[in-house]
PDB file of C-alpha atoms in Angstrom:
ATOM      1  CA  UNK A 683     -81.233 -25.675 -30.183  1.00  0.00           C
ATOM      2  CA  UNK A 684     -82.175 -25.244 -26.678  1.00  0.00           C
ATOM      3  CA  UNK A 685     -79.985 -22.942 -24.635  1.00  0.00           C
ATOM      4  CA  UNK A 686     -80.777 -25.018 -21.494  1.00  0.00           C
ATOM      5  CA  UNK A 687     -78.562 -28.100 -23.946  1.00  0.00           C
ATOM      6  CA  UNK A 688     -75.505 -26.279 -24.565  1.00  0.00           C
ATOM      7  CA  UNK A 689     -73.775 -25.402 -20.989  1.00  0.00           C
ATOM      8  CA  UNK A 690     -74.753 -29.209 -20.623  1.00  0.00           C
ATOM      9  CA  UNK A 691     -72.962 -29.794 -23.784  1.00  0.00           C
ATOM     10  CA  UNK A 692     -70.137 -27.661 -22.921  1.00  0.00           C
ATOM     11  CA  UNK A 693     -69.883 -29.115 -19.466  1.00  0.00           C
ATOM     12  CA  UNK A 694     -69.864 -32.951 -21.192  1.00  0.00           C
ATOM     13  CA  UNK A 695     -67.226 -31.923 -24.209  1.00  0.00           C
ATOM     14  CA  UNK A 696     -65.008 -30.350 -21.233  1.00  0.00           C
ATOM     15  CA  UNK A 697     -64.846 -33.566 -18.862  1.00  0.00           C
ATOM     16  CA  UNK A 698     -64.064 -35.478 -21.729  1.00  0.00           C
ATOM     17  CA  UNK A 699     -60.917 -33.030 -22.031  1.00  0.00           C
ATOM     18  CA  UNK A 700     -60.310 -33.146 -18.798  1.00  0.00           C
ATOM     19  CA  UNK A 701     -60.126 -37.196 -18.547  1.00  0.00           C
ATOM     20  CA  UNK A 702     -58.152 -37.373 -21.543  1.00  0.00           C
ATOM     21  CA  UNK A 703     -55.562 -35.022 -20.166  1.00  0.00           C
ATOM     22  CA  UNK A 704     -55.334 -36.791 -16.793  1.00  0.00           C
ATOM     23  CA  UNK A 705     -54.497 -40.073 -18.854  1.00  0.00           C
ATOM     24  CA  UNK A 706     -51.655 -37.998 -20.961  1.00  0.00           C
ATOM     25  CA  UNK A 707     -50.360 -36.665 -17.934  1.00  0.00           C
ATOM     26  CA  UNK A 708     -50.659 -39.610 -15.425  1.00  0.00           C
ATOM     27  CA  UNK A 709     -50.348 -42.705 -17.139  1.00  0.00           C
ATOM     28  CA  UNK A 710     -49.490 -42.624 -20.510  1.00  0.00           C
ATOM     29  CA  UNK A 711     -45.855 -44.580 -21.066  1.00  0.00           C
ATOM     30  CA  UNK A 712     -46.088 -44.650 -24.694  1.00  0.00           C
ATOM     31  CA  UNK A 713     -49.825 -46.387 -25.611  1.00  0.00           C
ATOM     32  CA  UNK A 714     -51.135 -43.063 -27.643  1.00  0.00           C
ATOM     33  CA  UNK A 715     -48.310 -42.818 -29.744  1.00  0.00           C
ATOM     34  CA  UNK A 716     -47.799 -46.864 -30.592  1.00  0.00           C
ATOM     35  CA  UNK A 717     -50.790 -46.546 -32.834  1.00  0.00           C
ATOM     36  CA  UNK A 718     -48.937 -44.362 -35.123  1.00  0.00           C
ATOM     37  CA  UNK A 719     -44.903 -44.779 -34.418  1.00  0.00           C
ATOM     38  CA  UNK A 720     -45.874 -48.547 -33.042  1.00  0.00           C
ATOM     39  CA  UNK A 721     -42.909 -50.178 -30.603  1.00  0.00           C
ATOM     40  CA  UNK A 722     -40.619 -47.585 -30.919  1.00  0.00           C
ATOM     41  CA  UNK A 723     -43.377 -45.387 -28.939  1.00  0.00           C
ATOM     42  CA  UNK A 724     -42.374 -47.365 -26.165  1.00  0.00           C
ATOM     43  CA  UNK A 725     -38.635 -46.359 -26.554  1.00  0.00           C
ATOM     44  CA  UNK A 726     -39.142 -42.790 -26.738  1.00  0.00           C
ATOM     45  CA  UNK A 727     -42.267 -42.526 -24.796  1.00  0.00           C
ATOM     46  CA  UNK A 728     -42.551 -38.321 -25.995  1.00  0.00           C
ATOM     47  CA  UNK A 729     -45.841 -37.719 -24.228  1.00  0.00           C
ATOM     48  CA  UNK A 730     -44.134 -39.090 -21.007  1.00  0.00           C
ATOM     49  CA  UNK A 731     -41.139 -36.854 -21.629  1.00  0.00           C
ATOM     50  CA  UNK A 732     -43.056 -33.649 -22.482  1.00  0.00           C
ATOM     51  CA  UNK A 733     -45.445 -33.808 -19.426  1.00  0.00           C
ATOM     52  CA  UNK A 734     -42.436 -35.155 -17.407  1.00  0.00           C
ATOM     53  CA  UNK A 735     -42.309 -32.204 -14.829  1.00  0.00           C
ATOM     54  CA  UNK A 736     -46.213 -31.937 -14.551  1.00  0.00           C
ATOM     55  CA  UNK A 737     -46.267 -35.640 -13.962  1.00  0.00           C
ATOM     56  CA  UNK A 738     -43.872 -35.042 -10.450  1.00  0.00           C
ATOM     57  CA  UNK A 739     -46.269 -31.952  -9.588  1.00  0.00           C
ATOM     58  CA  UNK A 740     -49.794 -33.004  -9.609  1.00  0.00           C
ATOM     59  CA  UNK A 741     -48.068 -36.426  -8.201  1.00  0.00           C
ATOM     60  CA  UNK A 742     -47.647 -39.080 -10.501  1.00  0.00           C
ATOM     61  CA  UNK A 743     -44.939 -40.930  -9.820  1.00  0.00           C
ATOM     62  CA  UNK A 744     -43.120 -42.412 -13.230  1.00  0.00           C
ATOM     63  CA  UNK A 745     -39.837 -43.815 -12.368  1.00  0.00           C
TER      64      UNK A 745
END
């Protein structure tokens, strides 16, 4: 493998991270988990509870 490819790589694998925790953070209202728990995700909405505080710091509002 050429070492010029992995920072590249590491750069790509670490905005991926990045957008995917902006989504948890910011907008999620239950969507990840309804794929597993289904419309009781919606009720109890964890991810939006957990990241509840963060959400009002980096400015998200959510209710």
């Amino acid at each position: 493998m050429n070492n010029d490819s992995v920072p590249k790589l590491a750069i790509g694998i670490l905005a991926v991270i990045a957008i995917f925790s902006i989504y948890i953070v910011g907008y999620d209202q239950g969507q990840l988990f309804s794929l597993v728990q289904g419309s009781e995700a919606f009720d109890t909405m964890w991810l939006h509870e957990f990241t509840h505080d963060i959400r009002h710091a980096a400015g998200f509002p959510c209710h």
